[in-house]
Short mmCIF file of C-alpha atoms and ligand atoms in Angstrom, two decimals:
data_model
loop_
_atom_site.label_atom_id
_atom_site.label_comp_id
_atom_site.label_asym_id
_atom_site.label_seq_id
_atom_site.Cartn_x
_atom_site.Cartn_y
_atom_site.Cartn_z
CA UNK A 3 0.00 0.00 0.00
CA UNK A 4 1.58 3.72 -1.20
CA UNK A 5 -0.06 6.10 1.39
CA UNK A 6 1.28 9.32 1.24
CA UNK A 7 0.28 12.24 3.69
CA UNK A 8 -0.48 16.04 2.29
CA UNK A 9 -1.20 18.82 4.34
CA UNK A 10 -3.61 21.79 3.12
CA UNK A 11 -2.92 25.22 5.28
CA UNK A 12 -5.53 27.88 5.94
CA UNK A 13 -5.44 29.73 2.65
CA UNK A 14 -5.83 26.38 0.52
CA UNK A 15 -9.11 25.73 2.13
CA UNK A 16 -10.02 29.41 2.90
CA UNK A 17 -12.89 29.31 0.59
CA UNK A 18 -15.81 26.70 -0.85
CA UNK A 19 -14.08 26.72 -4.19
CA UNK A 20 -10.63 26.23 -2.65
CA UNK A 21 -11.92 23.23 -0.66
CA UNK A 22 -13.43 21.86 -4.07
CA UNK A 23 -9.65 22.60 -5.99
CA UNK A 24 -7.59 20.85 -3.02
CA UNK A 25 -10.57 17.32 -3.17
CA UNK A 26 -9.44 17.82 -6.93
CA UNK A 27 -5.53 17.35 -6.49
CA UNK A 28 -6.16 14.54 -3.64
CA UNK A 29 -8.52 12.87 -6.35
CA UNK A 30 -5.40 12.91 -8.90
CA UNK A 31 -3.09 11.26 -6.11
CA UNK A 32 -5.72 8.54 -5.59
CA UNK A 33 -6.09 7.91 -9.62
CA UNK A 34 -1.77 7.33 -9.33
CA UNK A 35 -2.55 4.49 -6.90
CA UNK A 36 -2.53 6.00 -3.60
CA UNK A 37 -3.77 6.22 -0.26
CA UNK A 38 -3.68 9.93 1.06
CA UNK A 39 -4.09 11.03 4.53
CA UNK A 40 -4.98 14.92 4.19
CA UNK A 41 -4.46 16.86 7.15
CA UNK A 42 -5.97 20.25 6.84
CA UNK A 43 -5.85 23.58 9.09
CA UNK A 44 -8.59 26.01 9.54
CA UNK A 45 -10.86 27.78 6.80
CA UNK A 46 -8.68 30.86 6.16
CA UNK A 47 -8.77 33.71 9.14
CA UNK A 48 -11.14 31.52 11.26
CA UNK A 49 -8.29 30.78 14.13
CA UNK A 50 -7.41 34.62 13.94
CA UNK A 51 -11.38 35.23 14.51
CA UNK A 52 -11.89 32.52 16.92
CA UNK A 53 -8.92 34.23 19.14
CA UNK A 54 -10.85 37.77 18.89
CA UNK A 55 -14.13 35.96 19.86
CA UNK A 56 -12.91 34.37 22.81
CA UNK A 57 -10.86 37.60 23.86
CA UNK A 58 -14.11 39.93 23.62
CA UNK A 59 -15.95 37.20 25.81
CA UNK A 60 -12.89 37.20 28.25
CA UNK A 61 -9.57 39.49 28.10
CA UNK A 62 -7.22 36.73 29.33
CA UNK A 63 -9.42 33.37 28.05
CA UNK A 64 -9.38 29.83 30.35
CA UNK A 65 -6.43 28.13 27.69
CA UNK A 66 -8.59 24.63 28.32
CA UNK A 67 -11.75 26.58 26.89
CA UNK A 68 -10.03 28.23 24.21
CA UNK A 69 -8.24 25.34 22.91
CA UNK A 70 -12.12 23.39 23.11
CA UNK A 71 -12.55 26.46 20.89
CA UNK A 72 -9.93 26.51 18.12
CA UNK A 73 -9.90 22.64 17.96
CA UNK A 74 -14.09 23.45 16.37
CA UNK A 75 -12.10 25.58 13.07
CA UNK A 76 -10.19 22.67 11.77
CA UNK A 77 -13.01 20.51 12.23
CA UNK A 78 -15.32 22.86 10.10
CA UNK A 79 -12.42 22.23 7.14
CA UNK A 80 -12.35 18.56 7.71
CA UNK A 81 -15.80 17.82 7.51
CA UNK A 82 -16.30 20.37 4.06
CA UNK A 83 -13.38 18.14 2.33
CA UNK A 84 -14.03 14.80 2.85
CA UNK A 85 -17.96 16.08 1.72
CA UNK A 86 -16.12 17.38 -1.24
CA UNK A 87 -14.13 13.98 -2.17
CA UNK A 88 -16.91 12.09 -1.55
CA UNK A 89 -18.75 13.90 -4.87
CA UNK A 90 -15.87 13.41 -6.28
CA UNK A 91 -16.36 9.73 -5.62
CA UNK A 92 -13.62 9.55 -3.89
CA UNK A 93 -13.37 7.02 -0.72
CA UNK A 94 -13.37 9.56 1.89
CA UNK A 95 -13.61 10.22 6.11
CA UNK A 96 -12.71 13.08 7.83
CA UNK A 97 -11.73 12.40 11.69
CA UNK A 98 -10.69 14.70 14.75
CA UNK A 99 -7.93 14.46 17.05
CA UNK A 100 -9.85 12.39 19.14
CA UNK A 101 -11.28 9.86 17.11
CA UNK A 102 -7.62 9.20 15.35
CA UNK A 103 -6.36 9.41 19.12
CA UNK A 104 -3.60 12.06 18.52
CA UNK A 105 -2.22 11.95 22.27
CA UNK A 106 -0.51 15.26 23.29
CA UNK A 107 1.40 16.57 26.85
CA UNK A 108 -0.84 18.56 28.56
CA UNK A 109 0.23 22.50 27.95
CA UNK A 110 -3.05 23.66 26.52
CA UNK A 111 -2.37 25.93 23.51
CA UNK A 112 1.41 24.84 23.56
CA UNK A 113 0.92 21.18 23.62
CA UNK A 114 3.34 18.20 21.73
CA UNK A 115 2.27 15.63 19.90
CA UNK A 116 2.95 12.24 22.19
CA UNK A 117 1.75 9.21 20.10
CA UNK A 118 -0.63 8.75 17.20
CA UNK A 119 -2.61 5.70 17.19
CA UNK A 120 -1.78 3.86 14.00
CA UNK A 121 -4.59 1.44 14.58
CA UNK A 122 -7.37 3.48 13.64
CA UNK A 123 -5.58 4.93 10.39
CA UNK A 124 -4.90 1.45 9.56
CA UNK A 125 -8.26 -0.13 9.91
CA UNK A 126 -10.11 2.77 8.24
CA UNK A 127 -7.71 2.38 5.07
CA UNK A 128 -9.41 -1.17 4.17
CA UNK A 129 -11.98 0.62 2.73
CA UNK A 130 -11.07 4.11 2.52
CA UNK A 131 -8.76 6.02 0.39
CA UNK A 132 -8.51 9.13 2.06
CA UNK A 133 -8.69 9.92 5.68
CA UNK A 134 -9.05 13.88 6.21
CA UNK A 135 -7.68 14.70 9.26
CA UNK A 136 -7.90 17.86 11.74
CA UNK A 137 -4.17 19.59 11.86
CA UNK A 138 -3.14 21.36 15.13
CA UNK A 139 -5.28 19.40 17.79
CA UNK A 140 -4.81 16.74 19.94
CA UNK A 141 -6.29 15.13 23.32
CA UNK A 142 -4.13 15.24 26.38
CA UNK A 143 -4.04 12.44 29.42
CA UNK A 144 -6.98 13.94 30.82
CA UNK A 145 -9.27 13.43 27.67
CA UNK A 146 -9.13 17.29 26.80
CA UNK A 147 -8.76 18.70 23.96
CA UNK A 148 -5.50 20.97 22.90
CA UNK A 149 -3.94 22.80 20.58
CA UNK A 150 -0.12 22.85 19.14
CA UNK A 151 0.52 25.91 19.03
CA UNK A 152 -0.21 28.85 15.98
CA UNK A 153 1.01 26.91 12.91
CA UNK A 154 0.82 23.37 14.58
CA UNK A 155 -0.96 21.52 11.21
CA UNK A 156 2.25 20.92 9.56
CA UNK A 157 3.21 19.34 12.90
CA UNK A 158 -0.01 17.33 12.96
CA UNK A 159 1.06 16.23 9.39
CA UNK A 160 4.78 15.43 9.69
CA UNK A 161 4.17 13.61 13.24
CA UNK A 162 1.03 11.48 11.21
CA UNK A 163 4.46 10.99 8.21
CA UNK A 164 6.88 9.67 11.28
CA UNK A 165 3.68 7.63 12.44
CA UNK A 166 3.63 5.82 9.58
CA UNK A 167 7.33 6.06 7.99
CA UNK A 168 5.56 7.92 4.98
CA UNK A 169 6.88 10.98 2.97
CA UNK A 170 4.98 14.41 3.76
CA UNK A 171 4.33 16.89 1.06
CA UNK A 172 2.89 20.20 2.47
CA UNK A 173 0.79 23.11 0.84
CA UNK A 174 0.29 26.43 1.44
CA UNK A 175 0.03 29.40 -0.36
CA UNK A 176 3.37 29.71 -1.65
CA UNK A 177 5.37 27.45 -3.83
CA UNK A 178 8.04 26.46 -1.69
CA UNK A 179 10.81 27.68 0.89
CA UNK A 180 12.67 30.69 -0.46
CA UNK A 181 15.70 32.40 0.95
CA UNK A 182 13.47 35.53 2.41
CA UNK A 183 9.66 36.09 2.99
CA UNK A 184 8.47 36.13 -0.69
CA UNK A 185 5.61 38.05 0.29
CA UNK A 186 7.77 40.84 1.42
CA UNK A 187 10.85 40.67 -0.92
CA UNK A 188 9.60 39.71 -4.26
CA UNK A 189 13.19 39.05 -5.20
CA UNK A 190 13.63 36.41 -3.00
CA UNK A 191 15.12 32.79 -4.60
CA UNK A 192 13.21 30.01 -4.18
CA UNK A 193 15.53 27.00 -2.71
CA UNK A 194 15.15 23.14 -4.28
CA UNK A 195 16.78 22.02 -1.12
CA UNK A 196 17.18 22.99 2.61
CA UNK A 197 18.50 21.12 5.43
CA UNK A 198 16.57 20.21 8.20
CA UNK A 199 18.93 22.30 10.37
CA UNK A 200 18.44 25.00 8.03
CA UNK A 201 14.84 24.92 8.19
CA UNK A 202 15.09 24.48 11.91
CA UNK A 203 16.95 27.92 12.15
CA UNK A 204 14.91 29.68 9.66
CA UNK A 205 11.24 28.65 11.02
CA UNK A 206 12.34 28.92 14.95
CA UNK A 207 13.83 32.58 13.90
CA UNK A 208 10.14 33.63 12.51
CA UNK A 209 9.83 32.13 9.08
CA UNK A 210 6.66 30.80 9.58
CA UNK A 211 6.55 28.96 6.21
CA UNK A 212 6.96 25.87 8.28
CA UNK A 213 6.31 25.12 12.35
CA UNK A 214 9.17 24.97 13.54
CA UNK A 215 8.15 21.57 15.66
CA UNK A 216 7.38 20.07 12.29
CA UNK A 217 10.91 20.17 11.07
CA UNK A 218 12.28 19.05 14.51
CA UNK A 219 10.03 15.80 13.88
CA UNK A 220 11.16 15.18 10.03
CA UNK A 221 14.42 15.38 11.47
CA UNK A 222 14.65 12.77 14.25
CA UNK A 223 12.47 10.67 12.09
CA UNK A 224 14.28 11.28 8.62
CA UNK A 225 10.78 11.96 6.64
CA UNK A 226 11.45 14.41 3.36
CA UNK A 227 8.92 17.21 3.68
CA UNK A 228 8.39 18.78 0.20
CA UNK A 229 6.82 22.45 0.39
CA UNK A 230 5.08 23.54 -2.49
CA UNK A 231 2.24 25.99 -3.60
CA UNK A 232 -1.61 24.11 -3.83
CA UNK A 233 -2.77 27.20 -6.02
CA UNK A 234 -0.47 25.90 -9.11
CA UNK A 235 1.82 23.02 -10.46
CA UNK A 236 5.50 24.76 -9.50
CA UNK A 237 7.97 22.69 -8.58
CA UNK A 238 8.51 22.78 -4.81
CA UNK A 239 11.10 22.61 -2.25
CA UNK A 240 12.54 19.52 -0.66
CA UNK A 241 13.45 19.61 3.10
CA UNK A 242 16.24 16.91 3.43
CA UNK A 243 19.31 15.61 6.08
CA UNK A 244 21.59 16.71 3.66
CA UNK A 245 22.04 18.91 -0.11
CA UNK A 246 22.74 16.82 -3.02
CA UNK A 247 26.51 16.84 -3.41
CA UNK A 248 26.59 17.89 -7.10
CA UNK A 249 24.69 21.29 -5.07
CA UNK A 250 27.19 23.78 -4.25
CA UNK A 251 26.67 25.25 -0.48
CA UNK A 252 26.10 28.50 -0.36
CA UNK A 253 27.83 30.57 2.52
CA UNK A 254 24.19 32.09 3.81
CA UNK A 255 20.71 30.07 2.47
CA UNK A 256 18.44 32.41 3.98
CA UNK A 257 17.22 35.28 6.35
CA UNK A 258 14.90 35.98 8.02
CA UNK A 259 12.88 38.79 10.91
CA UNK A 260 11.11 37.85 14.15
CA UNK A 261 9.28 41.07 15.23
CA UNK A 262 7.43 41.87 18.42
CA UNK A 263 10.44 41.34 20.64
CA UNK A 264 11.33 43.28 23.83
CA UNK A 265 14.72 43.59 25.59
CA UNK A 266 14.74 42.27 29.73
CA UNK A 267 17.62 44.36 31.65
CA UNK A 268 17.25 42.50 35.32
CA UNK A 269 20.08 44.97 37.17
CA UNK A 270 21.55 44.41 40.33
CA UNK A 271 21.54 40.56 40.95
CA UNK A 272 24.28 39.33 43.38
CA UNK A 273 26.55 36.66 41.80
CA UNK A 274 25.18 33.55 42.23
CA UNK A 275 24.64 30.41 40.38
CA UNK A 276 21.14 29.27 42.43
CA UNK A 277 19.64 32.81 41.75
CA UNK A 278 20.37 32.16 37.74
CA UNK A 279 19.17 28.66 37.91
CA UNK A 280 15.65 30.22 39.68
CA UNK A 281 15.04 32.73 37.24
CA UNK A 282 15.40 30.02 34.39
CA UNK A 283 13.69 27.65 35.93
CA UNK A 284 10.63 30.08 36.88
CA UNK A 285 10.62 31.43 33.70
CA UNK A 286 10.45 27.68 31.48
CA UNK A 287 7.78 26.96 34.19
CA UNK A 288 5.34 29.85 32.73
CA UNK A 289 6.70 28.72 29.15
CA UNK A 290 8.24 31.94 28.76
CA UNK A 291 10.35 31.80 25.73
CA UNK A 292 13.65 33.66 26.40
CA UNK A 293 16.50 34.20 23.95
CA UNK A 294 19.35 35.98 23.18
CA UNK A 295 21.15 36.07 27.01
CA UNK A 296 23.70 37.76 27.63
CA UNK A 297 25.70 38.37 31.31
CA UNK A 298 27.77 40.91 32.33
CA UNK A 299 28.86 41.52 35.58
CA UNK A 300 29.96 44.70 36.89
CA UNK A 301 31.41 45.93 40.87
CA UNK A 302 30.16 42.57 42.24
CA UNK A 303 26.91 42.67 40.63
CA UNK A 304 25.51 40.80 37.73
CA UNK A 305 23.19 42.44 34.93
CA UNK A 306 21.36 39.90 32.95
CA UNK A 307 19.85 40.81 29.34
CA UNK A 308 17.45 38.53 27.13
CA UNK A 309 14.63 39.31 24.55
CA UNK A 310 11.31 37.96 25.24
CA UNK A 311 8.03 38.04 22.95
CA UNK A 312 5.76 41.13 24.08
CA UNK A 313 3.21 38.58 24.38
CA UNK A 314 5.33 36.96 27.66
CA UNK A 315 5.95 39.73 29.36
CA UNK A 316 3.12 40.15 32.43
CA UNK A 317 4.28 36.06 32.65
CA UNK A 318 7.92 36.84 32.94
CA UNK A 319 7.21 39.70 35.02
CA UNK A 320 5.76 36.81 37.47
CA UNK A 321 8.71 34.30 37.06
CA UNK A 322 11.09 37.19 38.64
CA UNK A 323 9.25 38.28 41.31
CA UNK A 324 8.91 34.61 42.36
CA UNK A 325 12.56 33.56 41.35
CA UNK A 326 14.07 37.27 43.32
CA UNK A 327 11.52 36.54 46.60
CA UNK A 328 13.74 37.90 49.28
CA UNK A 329 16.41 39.19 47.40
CA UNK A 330 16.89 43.01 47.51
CA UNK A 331 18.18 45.75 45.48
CA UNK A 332 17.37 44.21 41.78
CA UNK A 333 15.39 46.14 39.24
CA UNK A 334 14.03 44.95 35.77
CA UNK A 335 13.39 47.07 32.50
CA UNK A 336 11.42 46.30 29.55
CA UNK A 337 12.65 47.75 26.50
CA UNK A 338 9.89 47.32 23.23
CA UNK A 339 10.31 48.08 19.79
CA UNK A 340 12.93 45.31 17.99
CA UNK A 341 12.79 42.81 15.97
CA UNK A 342 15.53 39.61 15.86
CA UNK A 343 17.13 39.49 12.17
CA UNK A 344 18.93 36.47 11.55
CA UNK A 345 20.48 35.12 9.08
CA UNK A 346 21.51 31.06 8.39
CA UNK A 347 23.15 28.93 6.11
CA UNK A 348 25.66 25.41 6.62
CA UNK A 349 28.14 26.85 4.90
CA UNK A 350 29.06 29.06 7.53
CA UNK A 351 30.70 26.24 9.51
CA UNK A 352 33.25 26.49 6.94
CA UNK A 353 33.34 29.89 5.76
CA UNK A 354 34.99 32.28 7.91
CA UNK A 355 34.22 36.02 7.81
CA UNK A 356 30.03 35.69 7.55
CA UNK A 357 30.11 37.61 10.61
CA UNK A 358 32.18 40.74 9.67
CA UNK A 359 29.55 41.00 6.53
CA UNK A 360 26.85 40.79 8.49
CA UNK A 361 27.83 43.77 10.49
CA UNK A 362 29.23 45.37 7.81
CA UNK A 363 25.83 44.99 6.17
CA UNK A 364 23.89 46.67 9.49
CA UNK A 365 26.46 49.11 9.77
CA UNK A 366 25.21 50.63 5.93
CA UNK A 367 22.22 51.15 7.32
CA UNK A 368 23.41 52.81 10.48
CA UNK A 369 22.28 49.84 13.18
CA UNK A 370 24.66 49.19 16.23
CA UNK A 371 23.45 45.86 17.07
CA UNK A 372 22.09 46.07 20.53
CA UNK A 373 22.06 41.82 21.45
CA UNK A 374 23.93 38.96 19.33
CA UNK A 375 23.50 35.46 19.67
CA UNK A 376 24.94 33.01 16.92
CA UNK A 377 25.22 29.08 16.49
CA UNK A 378 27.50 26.88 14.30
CA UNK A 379 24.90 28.06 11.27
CA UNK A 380 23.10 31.32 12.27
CA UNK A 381 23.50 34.60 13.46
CA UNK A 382 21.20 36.48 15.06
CA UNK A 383 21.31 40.61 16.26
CA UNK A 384 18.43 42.44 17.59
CA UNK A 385 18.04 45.72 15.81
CA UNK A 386 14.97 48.51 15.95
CA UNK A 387 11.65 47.50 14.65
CA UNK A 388 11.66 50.34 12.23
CA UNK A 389 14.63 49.84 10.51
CA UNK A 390 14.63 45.83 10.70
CA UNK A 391 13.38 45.43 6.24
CA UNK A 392 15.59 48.27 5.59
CA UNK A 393 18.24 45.58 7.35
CA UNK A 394 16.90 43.20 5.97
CA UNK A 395 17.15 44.33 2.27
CA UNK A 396 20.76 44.88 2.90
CA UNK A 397 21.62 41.69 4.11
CA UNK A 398 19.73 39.94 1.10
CA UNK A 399 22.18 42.17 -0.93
CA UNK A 400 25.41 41.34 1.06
CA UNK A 401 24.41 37.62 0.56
CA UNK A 402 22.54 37.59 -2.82
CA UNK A 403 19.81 36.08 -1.70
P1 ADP B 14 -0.47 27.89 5.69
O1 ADP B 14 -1.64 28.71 6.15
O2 ADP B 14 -0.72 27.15 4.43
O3 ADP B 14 0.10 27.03 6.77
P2 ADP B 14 1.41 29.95 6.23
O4 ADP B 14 0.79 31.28 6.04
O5 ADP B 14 1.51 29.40 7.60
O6 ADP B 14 0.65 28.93 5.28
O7 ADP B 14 2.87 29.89 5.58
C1 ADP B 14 3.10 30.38 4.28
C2 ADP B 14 3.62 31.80 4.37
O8 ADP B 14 4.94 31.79 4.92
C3 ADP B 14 3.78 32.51 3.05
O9 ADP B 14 2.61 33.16 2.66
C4 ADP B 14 4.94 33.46 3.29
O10 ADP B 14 4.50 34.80 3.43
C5 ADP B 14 5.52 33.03 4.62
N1 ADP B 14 6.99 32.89 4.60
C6 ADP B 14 7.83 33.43 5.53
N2 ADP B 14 9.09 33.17 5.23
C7 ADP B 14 9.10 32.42 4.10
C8 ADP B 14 10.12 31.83 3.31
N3 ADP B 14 11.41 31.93 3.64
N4 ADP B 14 9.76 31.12 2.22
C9 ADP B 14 8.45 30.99 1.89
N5 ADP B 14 7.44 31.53 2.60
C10 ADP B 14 7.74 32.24 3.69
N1 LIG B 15 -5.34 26.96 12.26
C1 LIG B 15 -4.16 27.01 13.08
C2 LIG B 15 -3.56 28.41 13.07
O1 LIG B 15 -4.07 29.29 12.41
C3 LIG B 15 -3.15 25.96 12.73
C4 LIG B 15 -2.48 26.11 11.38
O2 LIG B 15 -2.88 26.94 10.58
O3 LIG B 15 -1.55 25.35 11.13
O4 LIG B 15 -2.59 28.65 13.75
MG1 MG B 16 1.23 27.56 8.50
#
């Protein structure tokens, strides 16, 4: 049996007619002999509007409610596709998380996918030929429902692809991975090939072409992911362990921006290890996301700096005043207004001087970088929201991207 699973994002099934186009192209992979599993997201803005709802019912919504909430969007899209295959004549049954048992940790809104009971898929493919299943929901230990996370269908997909040792193709509303956001630099090159390091980099930096998770997932499992557009017949992009070697490596593959971030000053700590290890710990307790740390003691004291999304920050605000009980003298600051520009690319493990371009690059465009983190294949500087594109722009020159 050939079972391949696809993966239709919000703006392939946004509208009736869209639905209809995305049964057609499951329909063809059928007539070539196969069995498809189609995971789908949400119609469109409906997540987007779903969050509103819930926020004008309640500013700071219950996240077991809301995820009870988002989980009903995907299951509109379901439902309307595997109607539309079945007119088709097409051997179709759409399921939720919790009839295909998709077993997540408990972290509503945040949750990971734990297991995925093969079972079901297996005994509903005797005599179906297409299961349609809900992306970015699962069902925790306590039988509730949750979500993955903004994004989480490709995870839902990829996880199903590990499941079942199966390649993954995914569609959205671009046709393929490109070495900047093609919606916002229309110059931008498409890639044929990306490591899964690569794409690890680029998605967790704010390319959300991908979710991040997803790629973490192809990678321990070793399942191809190919990215392509479901509005036309383009050739795609191929997420893969490793670039053909007849491919020569560029030095920088792509770039990318991760807005909305604000710069944490805690001032005054006393040097020690424990207090560190408390604010960490406090702060992956409230799954606060920090990044970009950097230490610097001065006259006995220690002054910590990390970015943070705006959307942590009352929750890290928490995590220090818990982590600091009893300790005197300290003060924090919250700095808005930056974004996180990145760039990434394997070949800088062996090309040296990426670096000095990179500043060179921010320096044309008169940015001091303000935090810098890096890794074997990416570096990372936070620079002011307003002139992050501008940075951008010159970056894509510097690399010819
Ligand atoms: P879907 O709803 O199908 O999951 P998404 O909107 O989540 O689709 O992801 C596709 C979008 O990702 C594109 O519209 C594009 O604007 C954005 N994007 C960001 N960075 C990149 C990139 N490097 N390559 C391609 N698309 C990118
Ligand atoms: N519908 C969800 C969202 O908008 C999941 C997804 O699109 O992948 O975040
Ligand atoms: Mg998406």
């Amino acid at each position: 049996m050939r079972i391949v699973v696809q993966k239709y994002g919000g703006s392939s099934v946004a509208t009736p007619e869209r639905i209809k186009n995305v049964a057609q192209r499951v329909k063809r992979k059928v007539d070539e002999g196969y069995k498809v599993l189609v995971v789908v997201s949400a119609m469109g803005k409906t997540t987007d509007n779903l969050i509103k709802l819930a926020r004008e019912v309640s500013p700071k919504p219950d996240t077991r409610e809301l995820d009870m909430l988002l989980a009903t969007g995907e299951q509109i899209s379901a439902a309307l596709l595997a109607m539309a295959l079945k007119d088709l004549g097409v051997r179709a049954k759409s399921f939720n998380a919790f009839q295909v048992r998709i077993r997540t940790t408990e972290e509503h809104t945040a949750a990971r996918i734990v297991d995925i009971d093969d079972g079901v898929i297996f005994e509903n493919l005797k005599d179906h030929d297409v299961l349609v299943v809900t992306g970015f929901q699962g069902v925790n230990e306590k039988g509730d429902l949750t979500t993955l996370g903004r994004g989480g269908s490709d995870t839902t997909a990829v996880a199903l692809a590990a499941k079942l040792k199966v390649p993954c193709e995914i569609y959205s509303d671009v046709d393929g991975i490109y070495t900047c956001d093609p919606r916002i630099h229309p110059n931008a090159k498409k890639l044929k090939y990306i490591t899964y390091d690569e794409a690890l980099e680029l998605t967790a930096l704010g390319a959300k072409v991908l979710h991040s998770r997803s790629v973490e997932i192809a990678k321990k499992y070793n399942i191809p992911i190919y990215c392509a557009s479901s509005f036309n017949e383009e050739e795609g992009t191929l997420v893969v362990e490793r670039l053909p070697e007849w491919l020569e490596e560029p030095v920088v593959t792509g770039a990318t921006i991760s807005h909305g971030q604000i710069k944490v000053t805690v001032s005054y700590l006393p040097k020690d290890a424990n207090l560190l290890t408390a604010i960490f710990n406090e702060v992956a307790k409230r799954l606060v996301n920090i990044d970009m740390i950097s230490l610097v003691p001065s006259n006995g004291d220690l002054f910590l700096s990390f970015t943070i999304l705006e959307d942590h920050r009352e929750d890290l605000e928490k995590a220090l005043q818990e982590a600091l009980k009893g300790v005197e003298g300290w003060k924090s600051s919250y700095q808005g207004g930056f974004a996180k520009l990145s760039i990434v690319g394997v070949g800088m493990r062996t090309s040296p001087g990426v670096a000095a371009r990179f500043f060179e690059a921010l320096k044309r465009v008169g940015i001091t970088p303000e935090l810098v983190t890096t890794s074997e294949i990416k570096i990372s500087c936070l620079v002011p929201e307003e002139k992050a594109e501008e940075a951008l722009k010159e970056v894509i020159k510097e690399f010819e991207l």
